[in-house]
Amino acid sequence: IAVQAGGGTGPDTPTLTVSGNGIVSVQPDTAFVTVGMETAARSLSDAQRLNSAAMQKVMDRLLQLKIEKDRIQTSSFNVMPQYRPPAKHPVDAPAPAPEIVGYTVSNRVTVEIRDLQKVAAVIEDTSAAGANHFQGLHWGFRDEQQPRLQALKLAAGKAREKAATLSEALNLKLVRLMNVTEGVQFIRPAPYAGRAMMAAEGGGDFPLSAGEMKVEATVTLSYEISKD
């Protein structure tokens, strides 16, 4: 956001602009796992039926792990016709209409896991239940407001300290704060798509560590200044 002070300042008004950064490290408390099932059949109804039956087994396994239904959401659902490879035809003849020979149905769900001890079990059990697509694993946390405010507070404090130090060193007076801008970004651990797939395929007891997330804030302050 930006806050502009009122008053009759003009382009010749002397200003001092400083920036400060603040970084807060937080431990993720939530994991998001996306798994899915892809099925193919000659008819669309058969492909949908096979997909629905397979996904029901996955859903049943998630419920057995005590994952609440409202923590399981469909992230994508696609129906893709499969076409017969085009036959050779004379260059000057019109191409024949593509012929559909089957359908592929792809259904993916994203599971929000709040008990991080269950992450490996969700990956392994959904794979055992028949999920044949693993989209990835990433970490997050439920309350982003608190670390956001902490990072902003740190950044603002550093910006004020920098302004005070510079004004003292340059014999300047900070007349008033004219403008404030801020920005916040969340630096999340890299998704575990490849590593988690190894665990899902029986690659041994691969450690799924959440690591740390960082919240980085930048605050920029602009002051009107005068000679001290």
mmCIF file of C-alpha atoms in Angstrom:
data_model
loop_
_atom_site.group_PDB
_atom_site.id
_atom_site.type_symbol
_atom_site.label_atom_id
_atom_site.label_comp_id
_atom_site.label_asym_id
_atom_site.label_seq_id
_atom_site.Cartn_x
_atom_site.Cartn_y
_atom_site.Cartn_z
ATOM 1 C CA ILE A 1 0.000 0.000 0.000
ATOM 2 C CA ALA A 2 1.050 3.674 -0.327
ATOM 3 C CA VAL A 3 0.176 6.528 2.011
ATOM 4 C CA GLN A 4 0.695 10.021 0.551
ATOM 5 C CA ALA A 5 0.902 12.957 2.936
ATOM 6 C CA GLY A 6 -1.075 16.058 1.998
ATOM 7 C CA GLY A 7 0.412 19.530 1.651
ATOM 8 C CA GLY A 8 1.943 21.793 -0.932
ATOM 9 C CA THR A 9 5.051 19.852 -1.776
ATOM 10 C CA GLY A 10 6.493 20.375 -5.215
ATOM 11 C CA PRO A 11 9.146 18.789 -7.410
ATOM 12 C CA ASP A 12 11.878 20.799 -5.657
ATOM 13 C CA THR A 13 10.991 19.553 -2.179
ATOM 14 C CA PRO A 14 14.094 17.806 -0.797
ATOM 15 C CA THR A 15 13.392 14.240 0.226
ATOM 16 C CA LEU A 16 15.185 11.278 1.710
ATOM 17 C CA THR A 17 14.040 7.820 0.650
ATOM 18 C CA VAL A 18 15.180 4.685 2.479
ATOM 19 C CA SER A 19 14.225 1.005 2.384
ATOM 20 C CA GLY A 20 14.395 -1.730 4.973
ATOM 21 C CA ASN A 21 14.008 -5.502 4.723
ATOM 22 C CA GLY A 22 12.604 -7.889 7.300
ATOM 23 C CA ILE A 23 12.654 -11.674 7.110
ATOM 24 C CA VAL A 24 10.710 -14.026 9.380
ATOM 25 C CA SER A 25 11.209 -17.806 9.328
ATOM 26 C CA VAL A 26 8.195 -19.961 10.069
ATOM 27 C CA GLN A 27 7.615 -23.694 10.254
ATOM 28 C CA PRO A 28 4.937 -24.962 7.819
ATOM 29 C CA ASP A 29 1.919 -26.472 9.519
ATOM 30 C CA THR A 30 0.073 -27.700 6.419
ATOM 31 C CA ALA A 31 0.918 -29.877 3.433
ATOM 32 C CA PHE A 32 -0.891 -30.066 0.101
ATOM 33 C CA VAL A 33 -0.662 -33.290 -1.879
ATOM 34 C CA THR A 34 -2.166 -33.575 -5.358
ATOM 35 C CA VAL A 35 -2.860 -37.054 -6.711
ATOM 36 C CA GLY A 36 -5.011 -38.309 -9.534
ATOM 37 C CA MET A 37 -6.198 -41.087 -11.738
ATOM 38 C CA GLU A 38 -6.097 -41.333 -15.511
ATOM 39 C CA THR A 39 -8.192 -43.988 -17.237
ATOM 40 C CA ALA A 40 -8.839 -44.788 -20.872
ATOM 41 C CA ALA A 41 -11.546 -46.739 -22.689
ATOM 42 C CA ARG A 42 -13.163 -46.930 -26.106
ATOM 43 C CA SER A 43 -16.344 -45.209 -24.903
ATOM 44 C CA LEU A 44 -16.594 -42.100 -22.788
ATOM 45 C CA SER A 45 -19.018 -43.744 -20.376
ATOM 46 C CA ASP A 46 -16.615 -46.641 -19.751
ATOM 47 C CA ALA A 47 -13.666 -44.270 -19.196
ATOM 48 C CA GLN A 48 -15.725 -42.232 -16.722
ATOM 49 C CA ARG A 49 -16.954 -45.351 -14.930
ATOM 50 C CA LEU A 50 -13.432 -46.733 -14.552
ATOM 51 C CA ASN A 51 -12.165 -43.378 -13.346
ATOM 52 C CA SER A 52 -14.963 -42.954 -10.831
ATOM 53 C CA ALA A 53 -14.395 -46.434 -9.398
ATOM 54 C CA ALA A 54 -10.639 -45.864 -9.095
ATOM 55 C CA MET A 55 -11.028 -42.451 -7.491
ATOM 56 C CA GLN A 56 -13.540 -43.855 -5.018
ATOM 57 C CA LYS A 57 -10.868 -46.262 -3.777
ATOM 58 C CA VAL A 58 -8.495 -43.330 -3.342
ATOM 59 C CA MET A 59 -11.152 -41.337 -1.471
ATOM 60 C CA ASP A 60 -11.927 -44.314 0.775
ATOM 61 C CA ARG A 61 -8.244 -44.639 1.650
ATOM 62 C CA LEU A 62 -8.033 -40.942 2.504
ATOM 63 C CA LEU A 63 -11.060 -41.206 4.762
ATOM 64 C CA GLN A 64 -9.469 -44.202 6.485
ATOM 65 C CA LEU A 65 -6.519 -41.917 7.231
ATOM 66 C CA LYS A 66 -9.031 -39.546 8.891
ATOM 67 C CA ILE A 67 -8.657 -36.814 6.289
ATOM 68 C CA GLU A 68 -11.824 -34.722 6.467
ATOM 69 C CA LYS A 69 -13.935 -34.543 3.306
ATOM 70 C CA ASP A 70 -13.749 -30.765 3.215
ATOM 71 C CA ARG A 71 -9.935 -31.056 3.026
ATOM 72 C CA ILE A 72 -10.181 -32.973 -0.263
ATOM 73 C CA GLN A 73 -10.960 -30.895 -3.329
ATOM 74 C CA THR A 74 -11.054 -31.669 -7.032
ATOM 75 C CA SER A 75 -8.258 -29.644 -8.618
ATOM 76 C CA SER A 76 -8.851 -30.694 -12.226
ATOM 77 C CA PHE A 77 -11.102 -32.932 -14.317
ATOM 78 C CA ASN A 78 -10.425 -33.434 -18.020
ATOM 79 C CA VAL A 79 -11.886 -35.520 -20.809
ATOM 80 C CA MET A 80 -9.620 -35.989 -23.826
ATOM 81 C CA PRO A 81 -10.705 -37.820 -26.984
ATOM 82 C CA GLN A 82 -8.129 -40.104 -28.581
ATOM 83 C CA TYR A 83 -7.894 -39.993 -32.362
ATOM 84 C CA ARG A 84 -6.819 -42.615 -34.871
ATOM 85 C CA PRO A 85 -3.490 -41.668 -36.464
ATOM 86 C CA PRO A 86 -4.222 -40.003 -39.813
ATOM 87 C CA ALA A 87 -3.756 -42.193 -42.876
ATOM 88 C CA LYS A 88 -1.746 -41.034 -45.834
ATOM 89 C CA HIS A 89 -3.771 -39.301 -48.519
ATOM 90 C CA PRO A 90 -2.978 -37.437 -51.733
ATOM 91 C CA VAL A 91 -1.626 -33.960 -51.209
ATOM 92 C CA ASP A 92 -4.318 -32.386 -53.382
ATOM 93 C CA ALA A 93 -7.150 -34.272 -51.629
ATOM 94 C CA PRO A 94 -8.946 -32.882 -48.569
ATOM 95 C CA ALA A 95 -7.870 -34.418 -45.281
ATOM 96 C CA PRO A 96 -10.422 -36.836 -43.827
ATOM 97 C CA ALA A 97 -12.218 -35.904 -40.617
ATOM 98 C CA PRO A 98 -10.393 -37.192 -37.522
ATOM 99 C CA GLU A 99 -11.822 -40.403 -36.109
ATOM 100 C CA ILE A 100 -12.255 -40.772 -32.356
ATOM 101 C CA VAL A 101 -11.143 -44.221 -31.199
ATOM 102 C CA GLY A 102 -11.362 -43.743 -27.427
ATOM 103 C CA TYR A 103 -11.360 -41.373 -24.479
ATOM 104 C CA THR A 104 -9.050 -40.588 -21.604
ATOM 105 C CA VAL A 105 -10.484 -39.220 -18.370
ATOM 106 C CA SER A 106 -8.153 -37.487 -15.921
ATOM 107 C CA ASN A 107 -9.268 -36.590 -12.417
ATOM 108 C CA ARG A 108 -7.018 -34.990 -9.785
ATOM 109 C CA VAL A 109 -7.673 -34.044 -6.178
ATOM 110 C CA THR A 110 -5.671 -31.876 -3.801
ATOM 111 C CA VAL A 111 -5.517 -33.051 -0.200
ATOM 112 C CA GLU A 112 -4.908 -30.560 2.598
ATOM 113 C CA ILE A 113 -3.051 -32.321 5.412
ATOM 114 C CA ARG A 114 -2.878 -30.580 8.756
ATOM 115 C CA ASP A 115 -1.261 -33.457 10.619
ATOM 116 C CA LEU A 116 2.146 -33.520 8.953
ATOM 117 C CA GLN A 117 2.838 -36.986 10.351
ATOM 118 C CA LYS A 118 0.331 -38.274 7.761
ATOM 119 C CA VAL A 119 2.010 -36.853 4.659
ATOM 120 C CA ALA A 120 4.010 -39.960 3.762
ATOM 121 C CA ALA A 121 1.015 -42.201 4.507
ATOM 122 C CA VAL A 122 -1.232 -40.158 2.201
ATOM 123 C CA ILE A 123 1.280 -40.475 -0.647
ATOM 124 C CA GLU A 124 1.897 -44.181 -0.128
ATOM 125 C CA ASP A 125 -1.720 -45.185 0.542
ATOM 126 C CA THR A 126 -3.244 -43.286 -2.388
ATOM 127 C CA SER A 127 -0.643 -44.865 -4.664
ATOM 128 C CA ALA A 128 -1.505 -48.299 -3.267
ATOM 129 C CA ALA A 129 -5.199 -47.541 -3.815
ATOM 130 C CA GLY A 130 -4.559 -46.974 -7.508
ATOM 131 C CA ALA A 131 -3.657 -43.316 -7.997
ATOM 132 C CA ASN A 132 -1.386 -43.297 -11.043
ATOM 133 C CA HIS A 133 -0.572 -39.591 -11.213
ATOM 134 C CA PHE A 134 1.301 -37.639 -8.571
ATOM 135 C CA GLN A 135 1.162 -33.909 -9.211
ATOM 136 C CA GLY A 136 3.326 -32.849 -6.297
ATOM 137 C CA LEU A 137 3.686 -31.889 -2.662
ATOM 138 C CA HIS A 138 4.071 -28.384 -1.317
ATOM 139 C CA TRP A 139 3.980 -26.822 2.112
ATOM 140 C CA GLY A 140 2.059 -23.919 3.588
ATOM 141 C CA PHE A 141 0.595 -22.570 6.782
ATOM 142 C CA ARG A 142 -2.894 -21.602 7.761
ATOM 143 C CA ASP A 143 -2.388 -18.165 9.347
ATOM 144 C CA GLU A 144 -0.329 -15.959 7.039
ATOM 145 C CA GLN A 145 -1.284 -12.680 8.706
ATOM 146 C CA GLN A 146 0.869 -12.971 11.813
ATOM 147 C CA PRO A 147 4.251 -13.626 10.109
ATOM 148 C CA ARG A 148 3.364 -11.025 7.477
ATOM 149 C CA LEU A 149 2.921 -8.375 10.180
ATOM 150 C CA GLN A 150 6.100 -9.467 11.971
ATOM 151 C CA ALA A 151 8.141 -9.132 8.768
ATOM 152 C CA LEU A 152 6.634 -5.714 8.045
ATOM 153 C CA LYS A 153 7.419 -4.545 11.580
ATOM 154 C CA LEU A 154 11.052 -5.598 11.200
ATOM 155 C CA ALA A 155 11.343 -3.946 7.795
ATOM 156 C CA ALA A 156 9.750 -0.698 8.983
ATOM 157 C CA GLY A 157 12.049 -0.574 12.018
ATOM 158 C CA LYS A 158 15.142 -1.009 9.838
ATOM 159 C CA ALA A 159 13.950 1.675 7.422
ATOM 160 C CA ARG A 160 13.337 4.147 10.276
ATOM 161 C CA GLU A 161 16.739 3.341 11.790
ATOM 162 C CA LYS A 162 18.426 3.880 8.441
ATOM 163 C CA ALA A 163 16.658 7.222 7.964
ATOM 164 C CA ALA A 164 17.682 8.383 11.450
ATOM 165 C CA THR A 165 21.298 7.338 10.911
ATOM 166 C CA LEU A 166 21.579 9.034 7.530
ATOM 167 C CA SER A 167 19.914 12.246 8.684
ATOM 168 C CA GLU A 168 22.294 12.479 11.645
ATOM 169 C CA ALA A 169 25.346 11.715 9.525
ATOM 170 C CA LEU A 170 24.364 14.300 6.881
ATOM 171 C CA ASN A 171 23.158 16.975 9.346
ATOM 172 C CA LEU A 172 19.626 16.783 8.030
ATOM 173 C CA LYS A 173 16.278 17.094 9.780
ATOM 174 C CA LEU A 174 13.438 14.685 9.040
ATOM 175 C CA VAL A 175 10.546 17.131 8.672
ATOM 176 C CA ARG A 176 7.753 14.687 8.018
ATOM 177 C CA LEU A 177 7.024 11.283 6.535
ATOM 178 C CA MET A 178 5.646 11.812 3.047
ATOM 179 C CA ASN A 179 5.200 8.326 1.610
ATOM 180 C CA VAL A 180 5.215 4.693 2.723
ATOM 181 C CA THR A 181 5.203 1.649 0.460
ATOM 182 C CA GLU A 182 5.420 -2.006 1.438
ATOM 183 C CA GLY A 183 5.689 -5.371 -0.184
ATOM 184 C CA VAL A 184 5.603 -8.922 1.179
ATOM 185 C CA GLN A 185 6.561 -12.205 -0.452
ATOM 186 C CA PHE A 186 6.395 -15.763 0.844
ATOM 187 C CA ILE A 187 9.420 -17.911 0.051
ATOM 188 C CA ARG A 188 8.242 -21.496 0.194
ATOM 189 C CA PRO A 189 10.272 -24.706 0.125
ATOM 190 C CA ALA A 190 10.544 -26.193 -3.354
ATOM 191 C CA PRO A 191 7.759 -28.680 -4.244
ATOM 192 C CA TYR A 192 8.666 -32.323 -3.660
ATOM 193 C CA ALA A 193 7.257 -33.681 -6.914
ATOM 194 C CA GLY A 194 10.144 -35.978 -7.829
ATOM 195 C CA ARG A 195 11.151 -37.015 -4.325
ATOM 196 C CA ALA A 196 7.623 -37.682 -3.179
ATOM 197 C CA MET A 197 7.032 -39.793 -6.280
ATOM 198 C CA MET A 198 9.987 -41.935 -5.217
ATOM 199 C CA ALA A 199 8.279 -42.506 -1.891
ATOM 200 C CA ALA A 200 4.965 -43.248 -3.601
ATOM 201 C CA GLU A 201 6.631 -45.833 -5.849
ATOM 202 C CA GLY A 202 8.210 -47.645 -2.924
ATOM 203 C CA GLY A 203 11.538 -45.886 -2.965
ATOM 204 C CA GLY A 204 12.127 -46.559 0.719
ATOM 205 C CA ASP A 205 11.644 -44.420 3.779
ATOM 206 C CA PHE A 206 12.429 -41.137 2.081
ATOM 207 C CA PRO A 207 12.359 -38.272 4.587
ATOM 208 C CA LEU A 208 9.670 -35.702 3.799
ATOM 209 C CA SER A 209 10.881 -32.702 5.750
ATOM 210 C CA ALA A 210 8.848 -29.518 5.580
ATOM 211 C CA GLY A 211 11.879 -27.315 6.194
ATOM 212 C CA GLU A 212 11.241 -23.633 6.803
ATOM 213 C CA MET A 213 9.220 -21.010 5.013
ATOM 214 C CA LYS A 214 10.380 -17.423 4.948
ATOM 215 C CA VAL A 215 8.314 -14.272 4.828
ATOM 216 C CA GLU A 216 10.240 -11.320 3.421
ATOM 217 C CA ALA A 217 8.929 -7.766 3.654
ATOM 218 C CA THR A 218 10.262 -4.527 2.209
ATOM 219 C CA VAL A 219 9.213 -1.122 3.507
ATOM 220 C CA THR A 220 10.212 2.108 1.749
ATOM 221 C CA LEU A 221 9.898 5.468 3.541
ATOM 222 C CA SER A 222 10.158 8.889 1.948
ATOM 223 C CA TYR A 223 10.769 11.880 4.224
ATOM 224 C CA GLU A 224 10.725 15.583 3.547
ATOM 225 C CA ILE A 225 14.038 16.909 4.851
ATOM 226 C CA SER A 226 15.664 20.223 5.674
ATOM 227 C CA LYS A 227 19.031 21.421 6.904
ATOM 228 C CA ASP A 228 19.385 20.715 10.607
#
